[in-house]
Structure formats: structure tokens, C-alpha cells
Amino acid sequence: MKNSDAILAIGCNPAENHPISFKWIEAAIDNGGKLLAVDPRFTRTASKADHYAQIRPGTDIAYLGGMINYALEHNMIHEEYVREYTNASFIVNEKFDFEEGLFCAFDDQEKTYDPKAWAYEVEGSGLPQRDKSLKDPRCVYQQMKKHFSRYTIDMVCSITGTKKEDYLAVAKAFCATGRPDKAGTVLYAMGITQSTHGTQNVRAVAMLQMLLGNIGIAGGGVNALRGESNVQGSTDYGLLFHILPGYLKSPEFDNVDLKSYLEKWTPKTKDPKSANWWGNTPKYTVSLMKAWYGDNATAENDFCYDYLPKRSGNYSFMKLMEKMGKGELEGLVCMGQNPAVGGPDSLKTREALGKLDWLVTVDLWETETSIFWKRPGVNPKDIQTEVFMLPAASSVEKEGSISNSGRWAQWRYKAVEPLGEAKSDLWIIDKFAKSLKKAYQKGGVFPEPITKLAWNYGNHEEPDVHLVAKEINGYFTRDMTIVDKDKTLEFKKGDQVPMFKYLQDDGSTVSGCWIYCGSYTKEGNQMARRDATDSPNNLGMFPKWSWCWPVNRRIIYNRASVDLDGNPFNPKRAVIAWDALEKKWKGDVPDGPWPPMRNDKEGKYPFIMVPEGLGRLYALDLKDGPFPEHYEPIESPAKNLLSRVQSSPAVKVPANMSSDTTKYPYVGTTYRMTEHWQAGAMTRSIPWLVELVPTMFVEISETLGRAKGINNGDQVRITTERGSIQAQALVTSRLKPFDVQGKMVEQVGLPWHFGYAGLATGDSGNVLTPSVGCANTSIPEFKAFLCNIEKGGKRA
Amino acid sequence: MTAARIIIKEIKGYHNFVKFLIVLVALGALASMVRFVFGLGVTTNLNDTFPWGLWISFDVVTAVPLAAGAFTLGAIVHCFHIKKLEPLVRPAIVTGFLGYSLVCVGLLLDLGQPQRGWHTMVYWNPHSPMFEVSMCIMAYTTVLFLEFLSPVCEKFGYHVPLRLLRTIEMPLVIAAAAISTLHQSSLGTFFLIAVDKLHPLWYNPLLPLLFWVSAMCAGISIITVEATMSHKWMGQPDESELLETLAKILPWVLMVYLTIRIFSLMALTQGLLWDRPGLTALFALEMVALIVPLVMLTSSKVRDHNKLRSTAAWLVIFGVIVNRFNVSMFGMMEKGTMYYPSFIESVVTIGVIAAHILFFVLIAKYFPIFEHHPETVDYTLPDNFKKTGKAHAVEAKLASEA
Amino acid sequence: MSEMNNDFSKSKAFLIDMTKCTGCRGCQVACKQWNQLDAEKTTFFTGEGYQNPPLMSEHTFTRIKFRDYQKNGQNEFAFYKEMCMHCNDPACASVCPVGAFVKTKEGPVTYDAERCIGCRFCMVACPFGVPKYEWSKAFPLVKKCTGCYSRILDGKKPACATTCPSAITYGERGEMIKEANRRIGARPEKYLKKLYGEEEAGGTSVIYLTALPFDELGFKHVTKRPLPSYTWQALRLVPGIFLTVGGSLSLLSWFTHRKERLKKEAEQREASDNTPKEES
């Protein structure tokens, strides 16, 4: 980040929620970079920003769309990059259309789109038609221009409530990074993801960055500031419901066998210049199955594919809570998760927990979830759930790796023994698996998926995490000879696989997570390296500090940082450079060792993870449209100015929502603080942190305070259609009302860290939030809803 | 009769006022015990914003100048040789001795670690005005004690010590004046370091000088008042003539003080003077309390009139007390902050004041304080330590008047 | 003490760039953890923004003060790290009667709890209001930032400096001042062109860079002269005064008693003159 000339922090608050990252943001500022903060509140990040622009929660697509339009209109895009490295030149099929807020092929009943209607126009060779002059009205570039021409400055400012001069200052400063020798990065977090159009929000960011040529360069990128220190690790290893480790797709009910699964999910391309790296899906899938089932997985039995659960729908958090509430779940295991505070519509969730037969919570402290059965206002006698609480070790009490926002997996040693009976998660899962295996030996419905699991993590009480890491990296199951270009490599059975390009689909390799292949090689644990020498180009890549996926490539898509001949667009910040004499790339691990694109025979496009090989300005596989379109959040104080469709059409809206501004006149939003963390289980019992932020509070503007007679420190009651909570009010000039189509709409800001468990208690912000989520990911719309606030309220 | 019975019988015979003082002293002692058991934080209103409160302001910064009569009068009588005022010396020394002893008590109560009070004798920091004051006070209390020993020796007929004391009387007086000059002024030096804290109405580089001169004003005034009251209430001789002479000296000292004060205020201070109405009022009070007696005492009618002279002296005492509180407490209060003493603090201080009066009265009752006329005392050593007839006669006289 | 020409450029100092501080309070918590201090009981924020606790105390050696206000229609959300300034010529060290405070050559001003008699003069003298008292104890001691002296001797940096991601730098005072001036030179529009702590109280070991004027951010206005010099200008006269007063009074006494002495001598001579006449 220190290489950025402009840092746009939108929907995130790095100073408060990623304080260590701020060191590098300040390095960028020291080098002349500009920090641009776009946030509903003037946060600690905004206090350090060169420009701050206020934005109404939920209107990020309008904001970003306006910037896209601005860049296009003022010719601030990186032309060569757009033409050569994105699908701007692709022709869209004739049927594709967008009218009055809806893309073509929308099914009103099902509330879904048919993405086939958005396909590219294909020519004889099977490749999409292209117009490299970008003039064809059916080309992606022109379609995009047309789509975003509606996002004029006046229009977007009346939607977002931003002051025009603030908006222009940010747009100007950021779009200036479209120059080939300038770099801009967009930092984002839950502020834009937790929305019914969260995915499209990030899409808009990606589009803007591609137009400005900011992907793959030093100081560029679309950078998620992850909300937990190892959430990157959790998604890498497939903890989300729709993926397997390494972002492989989780099989669905209609993927009846391995062949049809691979058929469905392995992308294909006819373009020889597209590396289409996901084309290797079979290799990674089979290697994963070998890791899980070991010698039991053979080509004959589809590598135990039948043992994988087949998903028949959406198993997202909200869906699970919904099922639980209907009494359709027998039991629930919450490992380091606190749904009673962390999920939307907390009251419903807490009710729903009472419908379980049994609940297991694994945590360092008693959480609101683990004591839901004796929460205030509830008689434990009325709840039949059997609750088990397993004490867990903290991160310094166990050995393992943590993957940060930069994909660096940093290995950590065990510093102290856990207290009392607390155990590491690895021990707990190991015990679970072994006990289940033992129980299933005696029989049961379909025991093989458990009994046939390969489970070899040592014979000691504490499983050997190094064995886990080695399996994740992968090893050869038999002696292998592999020819790689002009090299012939010999591997012995049991050797660690040095990188994922050597993984096979015939069962000769094991890899628990292909993207981490290379992290634990025969040279040892690469993740434990701590050499703080920066690379010669001094860009802050620190190639010998820990290990990052893939293959320790610090900046992905870095082939887009050079021109067609392999010369860096900005020689002063060269990530990679083609050495024509030695015929290889110098610098970071190149994103594909192939020669530059100019080489028609061997060169490949930079965006190797999509089948086109080119960045998708137009994206076919999202549920709510190939282009982001601004819709209002489900609960909104304003009519959608851009079209007749008020909110995202692809989202099903639950019952307890209300846009009645007479009942709920204010915009509510949630956020986090530096001093507390997540649902507060780990921080609200530490006196030093409680000293800093001792109680649940809400932030309101001075005008709202005056209007409601609320002074700083007064007790207030905040209500939404979901429920009502009490807190103390912090009245500040850092929050201001939004100018929404001429009317001033106030906002109420709520941290969501509090609950009824722990040393410092308070009402939970998520009692108020709606359980409606993004059409693609089901992430709840925590960040924009409607509420009311009144002075007074008695402490429960 | 046992000693206890004697004491109780004596006490029963005391005047009610004296009995009342005993009660106040007992309460003060009780409060002091509470302070030692529970600590300063619980028993006082001191806090991080006000580390020094009533006990420093009164029991140290005010009580010390109020006991300044001893050295002032000692210097006037013995150095300037105004022998006429000699009868006033002894009472002044008793006042001084009691005053300084109670300052030591006050200090022990105020220190956070009083059991370590002796550390100043072992760990030295000559740059610290508090080190200097603590050394001086220890030395001066010793001097006062030695000076006080004279009436004690006279009472009990310890001739040899008496002779010794007589010999060192002059050096003691000069030492007293020199040491007093040092610590009276150093109390002012304390606040020189509070350059950004003490309000400009009081902060100026001549604070030490001002404290020394105002101490002398206070000393002379206390003697005047105390002599007047011991005549009125304790049947001691009427020293009006002496007081008239003393009253001639006081306005000159006051004049010196006010001149330096006004000069330093006009020429040596920086910053806004009149920005805080409360402090301005206190400043006015202080000035009025010192200017009015100055004007009054220029008139011989006032100087020769018991009541008016006494009033003028009271005003000076009041003025010095207000000044000392202004410097050490009110002038140090940042705008918007407030301190007032707690119940325990107040009971202790009242007890200390009561103790001073009580012990003065008792000492006057049992020791030859007011009867002293040096010519009548026989300092010669008796042959073979046998008492001479003359000595007997003196003794008898003393005994009958006790 | 006030005529010190000691060179403090090699002793350690903090450079705290308040423009880089994000008010995260990592320093506050690190200090509490290292010194094992108690947390204070708070019920809401005390001051502007998220400020807590309300004051430094026996339990809080450093504190971030928040400023949350508007200036010319722009929001200012600014932070100031309150802490012991570890002055080069400390007021506390000069007034302590038992010399419990020492300015170490490494930089920190340390406090020897064993010597302290609890007079609290240090609390009155410190222009920054740093020393706090253990009011909660029956036998209280003074409490203040130790400069993490034991860590310094071990070659480490103070706890707060180690934890801070961006604002605090720790090193030799001369280097810190040089770096501060370099930053001002590199980004003149970003900084106030003065360093707080460079000259205050005669120079301290905590140098602050800020964007906002000092009084707006909450810095106290403190004299540029070393505080002990104010006391010393009076105290240095002590021996002289003692001798002068003692001497002049002695002289005076000699003179005033002279008349009497002469008179007495004359009387004695007369007496001895008379007596023989009577006898003869």
C-alpha cells in the first residue's frame, strides 16, 4: 500500500479496524499519496484523510458508478490496459438489454435472472467476438459507457447525499491514478459487502480499478481489509458453505458423479492465449479427495466423490438460522462463533437457539450464544436445549498459521500453555473426528464418509499441526517423473509437492488445499520464514517473510503491470519485468511464467483465473446482473432515483422489514471499534479494554440530538421493525444528516460489539438489523436499515 | 495523691474555655488517628489536581509566619537593643515554639509516608526548597526549644543549664533570625517553580522576599494580639506601653511589604491579572486587610488605643492568612477546579489551632513566661549548688504567683 | 542545576507524530499491561470522542486525549498522547527533598519509591501535571511513567513505542529532532512548524509533531526555561543570606550593646575606684 498515489477507503475504516495496516497507509501518505475516506461518519480514518466524502449507507454503487462515469467521461482511464487486458472489446449478444432498472431475462416469480441471456456474441472459432477499437455499440466498453452515463455527478450526489465539491475532490484524486505511472488502491470492508447488493458493490470497485489500470500493479488492487486476523485463512480452507478448500465449488445435488461435477465446474476456453487456470480443477479436486480419503480414494471409486455431501440450496448463515427457528435443526456446533450477537435479527436467533436439541459452543469465554438459555427475560426452565461449552485455547496458546489480508500465511509458535482445560481447535476437531469414527464403526446411516477418512496427524495427545500443514501442501503418493518444459523432475513417494502445477488428477498427488501448495516443501515450513529483507525493487513485498499464496506471488495478476512487451508501465515501481536476453521475468513471481503477450504463440493474458483470461468489466455469472446497478437498500428513506426498481430485484425480502419513514425516519448503520472485537466475547471481559469503551453507545449528529432533546451521555432507545435496544448517546459533529433529494435524513451509528455475557454488558446492535442479504452471497444487509431513536429508557 | 489524680483535679479547676479547647484537641487527635489508619485518600479531599490542601496551606504556609514573632522580637530586643520590649520576648518564644512544634505535627500528618520523615536528614537534595525548609525548621525548632528551656529551668531551678543557656542566648537569637529569614522566605521559594500554575496576581520572582517581610508583620501583630488577650483573659500584666512602641514599628514593616508588593505586581508580573473575578476579590481582600491597618497605625490615637491597636493587628494577621492561602491554594486553582477541605482535615486543623491556644495557656499558667524580668533572675552559680537566700526568695515569689 | 550545559542529544527520546496517531489506544493498553496497572472503572466516555479514562492517575500513566470539534466548517478529530515528558532538567527532581527522582543518562526520569516521604512537592512542581498519587492506599507512593527504564536497559523500546504502528519513534534525542524537522521540511503544509517538547521546560525527552496549534490539541503552555532555574535563582542565595543576616545582626548587636557595655565598664571602674577610698 505504501506505493499508492491514492488510497480510496470506502466501506472500511482502516485506522480503527486495521490499525497495523495504517502504518503502510501513512507510508504512502509520506511518499505523497492521498488518502480518500468515503464513509457515513467522520471516523478516525477520515481524520487522517486528505479528502473526506460523506456517503449514505447502501448507495455505494451510485458513488462508484459516478466515479466510473467520471473516469470514462474525462478520459482518465488507462487505455492500453483496458483494451488489452479486459473484456472491454468483447461483443455482447444482441438480446442483452437493460431497461428501467432491470437487465433482460428476469423471472418475476422466481426473482432470478437467466444469465445465458447475457452471453457474449460468439464467432465461428467459438471465441467471443471482439472489437479492439472499442467503438462497436455492442461491445462491452460501449455498453458499460451507456450504462454508467446515467450516473452523472448531480444524480449520484443526490442519491448518496455527498456534497458535490467533496465528491469531485475524491473522484479527481482517485481517477488521476488512471495514468500508467500512477497507482491507486481501493480498500474496502464490511461497509460495502454487507448489503443486498454487496457483491455488485465490490464488482463496481473491480471495474473502476480495471478501467484505471490499477490491478496487478504495486500500490494498486481491490483490497479487502479482512474483519478477523484469519478470515482469509477461513475462506482459503473452504469454511464458507458454497466452497471446498482452495475455492473449489462445493458439489450440488445435480453433480451426480465426479465427471459431471468436473464437467459443470471446470471452466473451458477456446482461446489459446487464455491460461484459464481453473481449467486445472480436476487436478485440485482429485488431490483434495486424496488428502481426505487417502488410499481409500481411487480412480475406480471416483476418488470417494460419493462421500462428499451434496448441497441442495443455500446453507448460508441466515438460512441456517431460519431453519433452526423452524425447529428443523437438531444440533448446532459454534466454534468461535456467537450467532446470538454476530448475526442479524438477534432476538430471532436467540429464540431459534432454543429450538435445538443440543448446542455445542467452543470459545474462550462464555458467549451470549453459550448462555442464550439464561439470557435476560428468559426462564431457563422453558428451554429444552442441552448446551455444552468447550473451552478453547487462544491464538498464543497453540501453533499454526494465520493468513492476513495480503494472503500471507504467517506461522506462529505456541507461546504459553492454555489455561485450565482449554484446548486448541485442532485437538477438539481431532477428538470429534476420532470419536465419530469410533461411533460409526458400530454402524449407522452411511458411515463411510467418516470411517474412510484418512486421519493421520500423529499419535500424541495434541495432533501435530505440522502434519496437517504438510498434507495441505501436498505430497506424492508414488514415485513420479514429471517433465516441465526443458526440465525432468524426479519425485519419490512421500516427497512434498513443490508447487501446484505439479498436482495431478490421477491420484498420484495429495493436497489439502491447492493454493497452499508450496507452503511446506522439502525445504521446510515456508510460512515460518522471518527474513525482513525487502526485494531489490523495494516495493514492500518482503518475499522471504512467511509465505503467501499462490506460489509466494506477492502481487497477483502482475502480468497486467507490464505492457505487451513485458516492460513495466511504471519502471519506478516495477513488479515484474521481462528480461529479453535471459528470456525470463525478473521481480515478483510472475503470474504465469509465459513470455509477454506480444508473443502470440506462448504469451498469455494476465487474468488467468477467469476463462476469458481478461478482466471482466462485464461479468456473466452473478445473480443480479453483469453490470452493477444502484438500487436502494431494502429499508430506505428514499425512492430510487435511477430507475423504477426500488431495491435489488434478485433478493427475496423477509417479513419483518419496513420502509415506513413515519415509524422509522432515520438511517441506521453498524460498525466496529478498535477497542472491541466482533461480538465482544474476547474483549468485553478484559478490564483494560472495558475501561476504554465500557458500554453500548450510539453515535448521533448534533442536529438529531437537538431535535430529540438528547444530550451527550443520555440513555436512548433505538427501534427497528426487528426489535428495540437501549444505549447511551454520543452526540458528535462527526455524524451529519444526509441530503436525500432535498430532505435532510439523519443517521444513527451503532457498534455491534455488545451483549449480555461477559464483564461489560450492553444491548446488541444486531437486535435491530435485518436478515435480508446479498443475492449472490447471502451476506446480511447489516449496514443500511431504518430505525427510530427516542430519549430515555430504563436499564434492564 | 497519684499523678493522674493531680492532673484530673487541676483540669477540673480550669476555665470552661480551656476545657473546651481540650475537647477540640482530643477530637483533633482522634481525627489524626483516623487519617493514619485509613490514609490520605479516604480522609482528605486531596486528589491529583489538589495534592496540597488545608494542611499545607494553613498548618505549614500560614502557621510558620504566624509563629514569626519569636525571631522578630528577639532581633528587635536583643540586636537592635530596644530593651523596653523585653517582657514580650518570652511569650513570643513560647508562641514560636508551640507554633513550630505544631507545624511539625501538621507536616507529619500531611506526609504520605510520615514514618520516613527522617529521610531528609539522610538523603540530601540541596536544590530543593523543601529540603532547605525541612532542615531549617528542624534547626529552628531546636533553637526555640533551647530558648524555651530558660523558663523551664527557672521553674524547676536547674541552675547549671540555665547559666549555659544564658551564655548562648545571643548566638541563639542571631541564629534564630538568620534561620528564620531563610525558611520564611523559602516558603515563598516553594512557589517559584509553579511559574505556569500560580496566578500572576501572586506569582513574581520576589515571592521569597515578600514572604519574609509579611512574616515579620504577622509576627509583630500576633505578639500584639496575644499580649492584649493574655492581659484581658488571663490576668497578665498590661503591657500597653510596650505595645504602643511595638505599634510604631509595625507600620514601617507594612509599608516596606506593600511597596515591594505593588512594585512587583506592576513591574515583575506577566499575563492577565484581572481575568478571574474570584481571585480578584481575594486579592482585594488581602490588600484591604493590609492597607487599612497601615493607615490606621500611622495615627498615634490608634496606636495608643488598646482596642483599635488590637483591631489593626488582627487585620494584619487576617491579611497575612489570606495572602498565604491565596498563594498556596486559591491562586493555584486552575479555572473551573475547586478544592475544599474535608471534615477530617478541618477537625485536625481546628484541633491544631486549639492545641496552640491550650498549650500556650497552660504554659503561661505553670511556667514563668510573663513574669520574666532578667534583672531579677540570679544567674550566679550557688556555692556547692546550695541555694542562696536571694535565690530562695525569688523561688518563693515565683511559686506564689503560679 | 539550572546552569546545565549537558548534552542530551545522545539520551533517548520519543518522537510522537500526532498527525500519524489514529487514537487506537494501543499505547494505553500496552502500558497498562507492561506495568500491570489496574483498569479504571468507567461508565461512558469521559471527554471528547472516545476518550477514557478521564485523567491520568495512579493507574494510568499515559492517555490519549481526544479532540472532536469543527473548525471552519471542517471536522477535526485529533489525538494527543499525554505522558511524562522525561524533562532534561526535571522540576520533580529539583524539588524532591530526598532526591527520589533522577534523570538517568539513558533518558528516562526515574522515581525511587524507597526514598519517597510523600510530600507531593513533585506534583505541585511538574508543569505538565504528570506525577500522580496512590490515593487508594494507606501508605501512598507517587506513580508516573517510568520510561520503561528496565526495558531500555535491556536494549528494548518502551512498551508504548513498541506497540504503536505509526506515530511513535524512539531513539536518540538529537536524531529525533532531526527527523522531526525533516518531516516538517518534506511536508510543510501538513505540520505546525514548531516542536512541542524541544524547548518546553528547557527541553524534554518527548518531542511532538502536530498539525493543529498546541492549545487546540490540548498541550499545556509551559515556560521554555528549565523549571529548576526559577527556584535556584532564590536558593543559591541561601548561604549568602545566612551569613549576611547573621553577620549584620552580630555586628548590630555588638554596636547596640556597646553603649551598655561601656556604661557597665564605667560603672565597674567607678565601683572599684570608690571602694578603695572607703577602705582607706
Tab-separated table of N, CA and C in Angstrom, chain A residues 89 105 108 131 139 161 239 264-265 296 333 336 358 362 413 463 480 493 500 513 567 615 647 709:
chain	number	residue	atom	x	y	z
A	89	SER	N	-13.449	-5.155	-25.109
A	89	SER	CA	-13.644	-5.245	-26.549
A	89	SER	C	-14.614	-6.353	-26.939
A	105	ALA	N	-34.183	-10.772	-19.322
A	105	ALA	CA	-34.377	-12.170	-18.875
A	105	ALA	C	-34.554	-12.270	-17.369
A	108	ASP	N	-39.946	-12.714	-12.893
A	108	ASP	CA	-40.617	-12.046	-11.786
A	108	ASP	C	-40.998	-12.954	-10.644
A	131	ASP	N	-14.110	-6.252	-30.663
A	131	ASP	CA	-13.785	-5.050	-31.425
A	131	ASP	C	-12.733	-4.290	-30.649
A	139	CYS	N	-20.167	-3.557	-28.059
A	139	CYS	CA	-19.027	-4.045	-27.277
A	139	CYS	C	-19.210	-3.657	-25.818
A	161	GLY	N	-26.078	11.694	-1.119
A	161	GLY	CA	-26.086	12.768	-0.123
A	161	GLY	C	-24.733	13.451	0.036
A	239	LEU	N	-14.244	-22.694	4.544
A	239	LEU	CA	-15.213	-22.712	5.619
A	239	LEU	C	-16.554	-22.102	5.240
A	264	LYS	N	-19.318	-29.658	-14.899
A	264	LYS	CA	-20.040	-28.424	-14.581
A	264	LYS	C	-19.113	-27.310	-14.135
A	265	TRP	N	-18.145	-27.664	-13.312
A	265	TRP	CA	-17.410	-26.592	-12.642
A	265	TRP	C	-16.041	-26.288	-13.215
A	296	ASN	N	-7.975	-44.820	0.358
A	296	ASN	CA	-9.346	-45.255	0.060
A	296	ASN	C	-9.873	-44.611	-1.205
A	333	VAL	N	-23.092	-26.688	16.176
A	333	VAL	CA	-21.781	-26.502	16.793
A	333	VAL	C	-21.276	-25.124	16.409
A	336	GLY	N	-16.022	-20.711	17.971
A	336	GLY	CA	-15.575	-19.324	17.874
A	336	GLY	C	-16.573	-18.478	17.124
A	358	TRP	N	-29.647	-29.834	20.929
A	358	TRP	CA	-28.366	-29.663	21.602
A	358	TRP	C	-27.562	-28.579	20.890
A	362	VAL	N	-17.775	-23.538	21.340
A	362	VAL	CA	-16.341	-23.656	21.581
A	362	VAL	C	-15.800	-22.238	21.594
A	413	TYR	N	4.327	-19.706	16.595
A	413	TYR	CA	4.659	-20.774	17.539
A	413	TYR	C	3.728	-20.675	18.744
A	463	PRO	N	-2.634	-33.247	18.345
A	463	PRO	CA	-2.282	-33.581	16.956
A	463	PRO	C	-1.173	-32.666	16.445
A	480	MET	N	7.297	-40.353	-8.902
A	480	MET	CA	6.816	-39.699	-10.119
A	480	MET	C	7.955	-39.088	-10.894
A	493	LYS	N	7.951	-41.162	-3.616
A	493	LYS	CA	6.721	-41.247	-2.847
A	493	LYS	C	6.938	-40.565	-1.497
A	500	PHE	N	1.856	-26.126	-7.143
A	500	PHE	CA	0.616	-26.756	-7.563
A	500	PHE	C	0.568	-27.146	-9.021
A	513	CYS	N	-5.144	-28.332	0.155
A	513	CYS	CA	-5.637	-27.049	-0.325
A	513	CYS	C	-4.652	-26.539	-1.355
A	567	ASN	N	7.374	-4.735	-20.614
A	567	ASN	CA	8.021	-3.622	-19.903
A	567	ASN	C	7.039	-3.027	-18.903
A	615	GLY	N	-9.740	-9.310	-17.793
A	615	GLY	CA	-10.554	-8.803	-16.696
A	615	GLY	C	-11.987	-8.566	-17.122
A	647	SER	N	-35.410	-1.686	-4.968
A	647	SER	CA	-34.243	-2.366	-4.402
A	647	SER	C	-33.933	-3.611	-5.230
A	709	GLY	N	-33.854	16.307	21.829
A	709	GLY	CA	-33.522	16.644	23.207
A	709	GLY	C	-32.538	15.674	23.837
